[in-house]
Tab-separated table of C-alpha atoms and ligand atoms in Angstrom:
chain	number	residue	atom	x	y	z
A	1415	MET	CA	-0.829	16.057	-32.747
A	1416	GLY	CA	-0.377	19.602	-31.635
A	1417	THR	CA	3.335	20.217	-32.255
A	1418	ASP	CA	5.615	19.839	-35.248
A	1419	ASP	CA	8.111	17.611	-33.427
A	1420	GLU	CA	5.656	14.867	-32.457
A	1421	ARG	CA	6.599	11.330	-33.516
A	1422	MET	CA	4.457	8.316	-34.366
A	1423	THR	CA	5.236	4.678	-35.106
A	1424	PHE	CA	3.930	2.985	-38.258
A	1425	ARG	CA	3.892	-0.815	-38.446
A	1426	VAL	CA	4.269	-1.342	-42.191
A	1427	TRP	CA	3.984	-4.705	-43.951
A	1428	ARG	CA	7.073	-5.452	-46.016
A	1429	GLY	CA	7.216	-8.452	-48.312
A	1430	ASP	CA	6.074	-10.025	-51.564
A	1431	ARG	CA	4.203	-13.093	-52.854
A	1432	GLN	CA	6.590	-15.379	-50.961
A	1433	GLY	CA	5.706	-13.809	-47.615
A	1434	GLY	CA	6.562	-10.891	-45.389
A	1435	ALA	CA	6.362	-9.286	-41.971
A	1436	PHE	CA	5.547	-6.002	-40.268
A	1437	VAL	CA	8.424	-3.568	-39.715
A	1438	ASP	CA	8.164	-0.615	-37.308
A	1439	TYR	CA	9.181	2.875	-38.452
A	1440	THR	CA	9.007	5.936	-36.218
A	1441	THR	CA	8.771	9.284	-37.955
A	1442	SER	CA	7.855	12.870	-37.156
A	1443	VAL	CA	4.281	13.942	-37.825
A	1444	ALA	CA	2.573	17.312	-38.114
A	1445	PRO	CA	-1.028	18.522	-38.023
A	1446	GLY	CA	-2.918	17.829	-41.260
A	1447	MET	CA	-0.791	14.844	-42.302
A	1448	VAL	CA	-2.444	11.803	-43.874
A	1449	VAL	CA	-1.182	8.204	-43.786
A	1450	LEU	CA	0.253	8.540	-47.313
A	1451	ASP	CA	2.363	11.535	-46.162
A	1452	ALA	CA	3.833	9.444	-43.360
A	1453	ILE	CA	4.545	6.541	-45.726
A	1454	HIS	CA	6.286	8.906	-48.170
A	1455	GLN	CA	8.333	10.367	-45.340
A	1456	ILE	CA	9.384	6.897	-44.187
A	1457	GLN	CA	10.239	6.040	-47.798
A	1458	ALA	CA	12.341	9.192	-48.160
A	1459	GLU	CA	14.163	8.992	-44.833
A	1460	GLN	CA	14.375	5.348	-43.774
A	1461	ALA	CA	13.212	2.833	-46.404
A	1462	ASN	CA	13.974	3.981	-49.940
A	1463	ASP	CA	12.829	0.644	-51.356
A	1464	LEU	CA	9.362	0.699	-49.742
A	1465	ALA	CA	6.827	0.072	-52.537
A	1466	VAL	CA	3.635	2.135	-52.465
A	1467	ARG	CA	1.187	2.979	-55.259
A	1468	TRP	CA	-0.409	6.420	-55.442
A	1469	ASN	CA	-1.158	9.038	-58.002
A	1470	CYS	CA	-3.507	11.942	-57.178
A	1471	LYS	CA	-3.274	12.384	-53.397
A	1472	ALA	CA	-6.821	13.722	-53.634
A	1473	GLY	CA	-9.008	10.615	-53.225
A	1474	LYS	CA	-9.795	10.435	-56.926
A	1475	CYS	CA	-7.456	7.964	-58.643
A	1476	GLY	CA	-8.150	4.954	-56.406
A	1477	SER	CA	-4.470	3.906	-56.387
A	1478	CYS	CA	-3.457	4.229	-52.732
A	1479	SER	CA	-5.846	1.615	-51.308
A	1480	ALA	CA	-4.473	-0.249	-48.296
A	1481	GLU	CA	-5.542	-1.455	-44.867
A	1482	VAL	CA	-4.947	1.017	-42.064
A	1483	ASN	CA	-5.368	-0.456	-38.594
A	1484	GLY	CA	-7.113	-3.390	-40.310
A	1485	THR	CA	-9.692	-1.298	-42.205
A	1486	PRO	CA	-9.665	-0.793	-45.988
A	1487	LYS	CA	-8.844	2.885	-46.589
A	1488	LEU	CA	-7.410	5.320	-49.105
A	1489	MET	CA	-4.080	6.283	-47.520
A	1490	CYS	CA	-4.292	9.783	-48.990
A	1491	MET	CA	-7.648	10.472	-47.364
A	1492	THR	CA	-6.933	9.053	-43.913
A	1493	ARG	CA	-5.777	11.773	-41.540
A	1494	LEU	CA	-3.447	10.765	-38.727
A	1495	SER	CA	-5.636	12.755	-36.361
A	1496	GLU	CA	-8.488	10.237	-36.990
A	1497	LEU	CA	-6.354	7.359	-35.708
A	1498	PRO	CA	-5.514	6.368	-32.121
A	1499	GLN	CA	-2.218	8.037	-31.174
A	1500	ASP	CA	-1.233	5.702	-28.343
A	1501	LYS	CA	-0.142	2.667	-30.375
A	1502	PRO	CA	1.571	1.958	-33.711
A	1503	ILE	CA	-0.556	2.486	-36.835
A	1504	THR	CA	-0.581	-0.680	-38.945
A	1505	VAL	CA	-0.413	-0.198	-42.704
A	1506	GLU	CA	-0.693	-3.266	-44.912
A	1507	PRO	CA	-1.704	-4.118	-48.483
A	1508	MET	CA	-5.266	-5.097	-49.423
A	1509	ARG	CA	-5.628	-8.726	-48.414
A	1510	ALA	CA	-8.217	-9.844	-50.998
A	1511	PHE	CA	-5.623	-9.622	-53.793
A	1512	PRO	CA	-2.151	-11.114	-54.243
A	1513	PRO	CA	0.695	-8.922	-52.957
A	1514	ILE	CA	3.254	-7.656	-55.463
A	1515	ARG	CA	5.550	-5.870	-53.024
A	1516	ASP	CA	5.040	-4.124	-49.690
A	1517	LEU	CA	1.850	-2.027	-49.963
A	1518	VAL	CA	1.230	-2.776	-53.649
A	1519	THR	CA	-1.233	-5.494	-54.642
A	1520	ASP	CA	-2.054	-7.075	-57.974
A	1521	VAL	CA	-5.594	-5.899	-58.766
A	1522	SER	CA	-5.587	-7.090	-62.386
A	1523	TRP	CA	-8.318	-9.674	-61.615
A	1524	ASN	CA	-10.750	-6.744	-61.395
A	1525	PHE	CA	-9.965	-5.580	-64.913
A	1526	ALA	CA	-10.483	-9.109	-66.259
A	1527	VAL	CA	-13.872	-9.264	-64.475
A	1528	LYS	CA	-14.940	-5.970	-66.037
A	1529	LYS	CA	-14.314	-7.366	-69.516
A	1530	GLN	CA	-16.798	-10.202	-68.827
A	1531	ILE	CA	-19.697	-7.789	-68.256
A	1532	LYS	CA	-21.866	-7.061	-71.287
A	1533	PRO	CA	-21.119	-3.453	-72.357
A	1534	PHE	CA	-23.519	-0.527	-72.675
A	1535	GLN	CA	-25.961	-0.993	-75.521
A	1536	PRO	CA	-28.151	2.037	-76.199
A	1537	ARG	CA	-31.530	1.876	-77.909
A	1538	ALA	CA	-31.925	3.571	-81.276
A	1539	PRO	CA	-31.945	7.392	-81.054
A	1540	ASP	CA	-35.308	8.967	-80.163
A	1541	ALA	CA	-35.016	11.817	-82.640
A	1542	ALA	CA	-34.015	12.110	-86.292
A	1543	ASP	CA	-30.945	14.153	-85.343
A	1544	GLY	CA	-29.500	11.119	-83.472
A	1545	THR	CA	-30.285	12.333	-79.941
A	1546	TRP	CA	-32.148	10.691	-77.056
A	1547	ARG	CA	-34.648	11.909	-74.465
A	1548	MET	CA	-34.290	10.855	-70.830
A	1549	ALA	CA	-36.231	11.694	-67.681
A	1550	GLN	CA	-34.056	13.502	-65.103
A	1551	SER	CA	-35.237	11.069	-62.398
A	1552	ASP	CA	-33.839	8.133	-64.436
A	1553	VAL	CA	-30.524	9.930	-64.858
A	1554	ASP	CA	-30.345	10.726	-61.132
A	1555	ARG	CA	-30.847	7.060	-60.257
A	1556	VAL	CA	-27.576	5.941	-61.879
A	1557	GLN	CA	-25.547	9.062	-61.181
A	1558	GLU	CA	-24.091	7.886	-57.870
A	1559	PHE	CA	-22.754	4.681	-59.463
A	1560	ARG	CA	-20.681	6.828	-61.845
A	1561	LYS	CA	-18.717	8.220	-58.894
A	1562	CYS	CA	-16.787	4.950	-58.499
A	1563	ILE	CA	-13.006	5.516	-58.583
A	1564	GLU	CA	-12.186	1.778	-58.774
A	1565	CYS	CA	-10.218	1.793	-55.559
A	1566	PHE	CA	-11.420	-1.796	-54.928
A	1567	LEU	CA	-11.727	-1.213	-51.184
A	1568	CYS	CA	-15.248	-2.711	-51.360
A	1569	GLN	CA	-13.833	-5.804	-53.081
A	1570	ASP	CA	-11.168	-6.018	-50.367
A	1571	VAL	CA	-13.631	-5.989	-47.477
A	1572	CYS	CA	-16.190	-8.376	-49.014
A	1573	HIS	CA	-15.977	-11.707	-47.191
A	1574	VAL	CA	-16.965	-13.631	-50.334
A	1575	LEU	CA	-13.648	-12.588	-51.922
A	1576	ARG	CA	-11.496	-11.914	-48.870
A	1577	GLU	CA	-12.273	-14.988	-46.796
A	1578	HIS	CA	-13.885	-17.464	-49.194
A	1579	HIS	CA	-11.738	-16.547	-52.224
A	1580	LEU	CA	-14.637	-17.055	-54.650
A	1581	HIS	CA	-13.011	-14.842	-57.276
A	1582	GLU	CA	-13.977	-17.306	-60.009
A	1583	GLU	CA	-17.663	-17.273	-59.083
A	1584	PHE	CA	-18.426	-13.774	-57.779
A	1585	ILE	CA	-17.701	-10.421	-59.398
A	1586	GLY	CA	-17.841	-8.491	-56.106
A	1587	PRO	CA	-19.560	-5.245	-55.063
A	1588	ARG	CA	-17.562	-2.952	-57.378
A	1589	PHE	CA	-18.823	-4.808	-60.432
A	1590	LEU	CA	-22.349	-5.206	-59.112
A	1591	VAL	CA	-22.301	-1.389	-58.993
A	1592	HIS	CA	-21.044	-1.396	-62.588
A	1593	VAL	CA	-23.808	-3.795	-63.688
A	1594	ALA	CA	-26.381	-1.653	-61.845
A	1595	ALA	CA	-25.125	1.461	-63.662
A	1596	LEU	CA	-25.671	-0.313	-66.987
A	1597	GLU	CA	-28.911	-2.155	-66.149
A	1598	MET	CA	-30.579	0.972	-64.738
A	1599	HIS	CA	-29.270	3.269	-67.460
A	1600	PRO	CA	-32.334	4.796	-69.149
A	1601	LEU	CA	-30.948	4.105	-72.650
A	1602	ASP	CA	-29.500	0.637	-72.180
A	1603	VAL	CA	-31.422	-2.267	-73.742
A	1604	GLU	CA	-29.058	-5.162	-72.892
A	1605	ASN	CA	-30.231	-7.820	-70.417
A	1606	ARG	CA	-27.642	-8.972	-67.861
A	1607	VAL	CA	-29.981	-10.718	-65.409
A	1608	GLU	CA	-29.112	-14.273	-66.468
A	1609	GLU	CA	-25.381	-13.516	-66.010
A	1610	LEU	CA	-26.022	-11.872	-62.649
A	1611	ARG	CA	-27.459	-15.117	-61.342
A	1612	ARG	CA	-24.972	-17.516	-62.905
A	1613	ALA	CA	-21.577	-16.071	-63.960
A	1614	HIS	CA	-21.628	-13.000	-61.692
A	1615	GLY	CA	-22.728	-14.927	-58.576
A	1616	ILE	CA	-25.012	-12.277	-57.045
A	1617	GLY	CA	-26.538	-14.959	-54.797
A	1618	TYR	CA	-23.292	-15.087	-52.776
A	1619	CYS	CA	-23.939	-11.575	-51.432
A	1620	ASN	CA	-25.764	-11.773	-48.121
A	1621	ILE	CA	-26.200	-7.986	-47.773
A	1622	THR	CA	-23.839	-7.487	-44.851
A	1623	LYS	CA	-23.232	-3.908	-46.136
A	1624	CYS	CA	-19.495	-4.009	-45.291
A	1625	CYS	CA	-18.792	-2.780	-48.837
A	1626	THR	CA	-21.030	0.265	-48.412
A	1627	LYS	CA	-19.300	1.178	-45.154
A	1628	VAL	CA	-15.804	1.393	-46.700
A	1629	CYS	CA	-16.662	3.141	-49.993
A	1630	PRO	CA	-14.779	6.479	-50.049
A	1631	GLU	CA	-17.270	7.857	-52.584
A	1632	HIS	CA	-20.196	6.996	-50.264
A	1633	ILE	CA	-21.970	5.006	-52.942
A	1634	THR	CA	-24.948	3.198	-51.394
A	1635	ILE	CA	-23.696	-0.062	-52.873
A	1636	THR	CA	-25.993	-2.511	-51.119
A	1637	ASP	CA	-29.290	-0.632	-50.947
A	1638	ASN	CA	-29.174	1.147	-54.304
A	1639	ALA	CA	-27.228	-1.290	-56.512
A	1640	ILE	CA	-27.185	-4.846	-55.146
A	1641	ILE	CA	-30.700	-5.126	-53.689
A	1642	PRO	CA	-32.451	-3.816	-56.854
A	1643	LEU	CA	-30.344	-6.235	-58.943
A	1644	LYS	CA	-31.281	-9.119	-56.649
A	1645	GLU	CA	-34.934	-8.117	-57.093
A	1646	ARG	CA	-34.521	-8.287	-60.867
A	1647	VAL	CA	-33.088	-11.802	-60.579
A	1648	VAL	CA	-35.950	-12.908	-58.311
A	1649	ASP	CA	-38.537	-11.343	-60.635
A	1650	GLU	CA	-37.097	-12.998	-63.710
A	1651	PHE	CA	-36.226	-16.421	-62.355
A	1652	PHE	CA	-38.337	-17.132	-59.321
A	1653	HIS	CA	-41.550	-15.147	-59.711
A	1654	PRO	CA	-44.280	-17.165	-61.528
A	1655	LEU	CA	-45.005	-14.248	-63.888
A	1656	GLY	CA	-41.312	-13.851	-64.713
A	1657	GLN	CA	-41.080	-17.545	-65.476
A	1658	LEU	CA	-44.070	-17.232	-67.820
A	1659	VAL	CA	-42.398	-14.317	-69.637
A	1660	LYS	CA	-39.215	-16.399	-69.999
A	1661	LEU	CA	-41.269	-19.258	-71.428
A	1662	PHE	CA	-42.738	-16.958	-74.081
A	1663	ARG	CA	-39.311	-15.466	-74.852
A	1664	SER	CA	-37.737	-18.906	-75.487
B	2662	SF4	S1	-23.068	-6.624	-48.946
B	2662	SF4	FE1	-22.614	-8.287	-50.348
B	2662	SF4	S2	-21.086	-7.484	-51.776
B	2662	SF4	FE2	-21.149	-6.095	-49.979
B	2662	SF4	S3	-19.543	-6.881	-48.623
B	2662	SF4	FE3	-21.455	-7.863	-47.982
B	2662	SF4	S4	-21.506	-9.816	-49.116
B	2662	SF4	FE4	-19.963	-8.489	-50.115
B	2663	SF4	S1	-17.746	1.215	-55.264
B	2663	SF4	FE1	-16.692	2.585	-53.817
B	2663	SF4	S2	-15.306	1.209	-52.680
B	2663	SF4	FE2	-15.968	0.112	-54.498
B	2663	SF4	S3	-14.374	0.462	-56.027
B	2663	SF4	FE3	-15.968	2.037	-56.342
B	2663	SF4	S4	-15.323	3.800	-55.122
B	2663	SF4	FE4	-14.120	2.037	-54.418
B	2664	FES	S1	-3.506	8.778	-54.319
B	2664	FES	FE1	-5.284	8.876	-55.590
B	2664	FES	S2	-6.867	8.126	-54.322
B	2664	FES	FE2	-5.153	8.232	-53.006
C-alpha cells in the first residue's frame, strides 16, 4: 500500500437473521487505513444501506467487533497493511451471536448473563471514617481485568459458544474475567464458587487459550482469570479439606 490510488477488494457479508451472502466491493485504499475506514468508504460510495456498528474508532468502545479474514477483530484497530494484499479481505459479523443486519450482531445475551453474576459486595470499612486499606499487590492482581471493553471477541472465538452453542450453560471468557475481577477483589466478601461450577459452567472451558489470543486489551484471560477460578472450584468441591469446610459451613 504505497500509493494513494491503490485499490483493494472487500468481501463483506450482507444479510440478516433469515440469511445472507458475501458481496465484493472494490475501493481505493491509502497508507494508515484500518478495516473500519474501508467499510465506511464502501458505505459512503457504494452501499449506503450497509449496517455497521462503531463508536470511538480508538479501540475503546468495543462496538466494531467483527471477523476479518475469519479472525475476531476490532475493525477500527486492524490496519489494512497487516492483511494479505493479494486476495479479497473478508469482513463478516461475529458468528457466536445472532445477526441483526450485515456486520451488526445481537449481543444482548451478554448483558443478560452479566445480570446473573452476584454483584460486588465489600466488607465493612476498615476505618471509622468509612475507608478501606488494601495491599497494592492485591490491587495489581485485578487491575488487568478492569481493562475489558466488552467487545465480546473472546466470546465469539470460544468454541463452547461458537460451535457448541452452550449459551444457556456457560457464561464465556468475558464473564469469567468479570467473576475473577470480583472474586479476587481485595474488598469483596461474596462467594461465587458454587455458581461458577453449576450455573456459570466453568468446567466447559478446556483452556485452549483462543480467547486470550484475540483479546484486544491483552488480558491474560486463561492464565490469570480462568485457571485461578478453576482452582477455587477444585479446592472447594473436590479437595478433601474443602469438602470438610463445606460440611462445617452447612
Ligand atoms: S480457554 Fe476456555 S473460555 Fe477461552 S476460548 Fe478456550 S474454552 Fe473458551
Ligand atoms: S476480555 Fe478482552 S476480548 Fe473479552 S470482551 Fe473483554 S476486552 Fe473483549
Ligand atoms: S469503534 Fe470503538 S472499539 Fe472500534
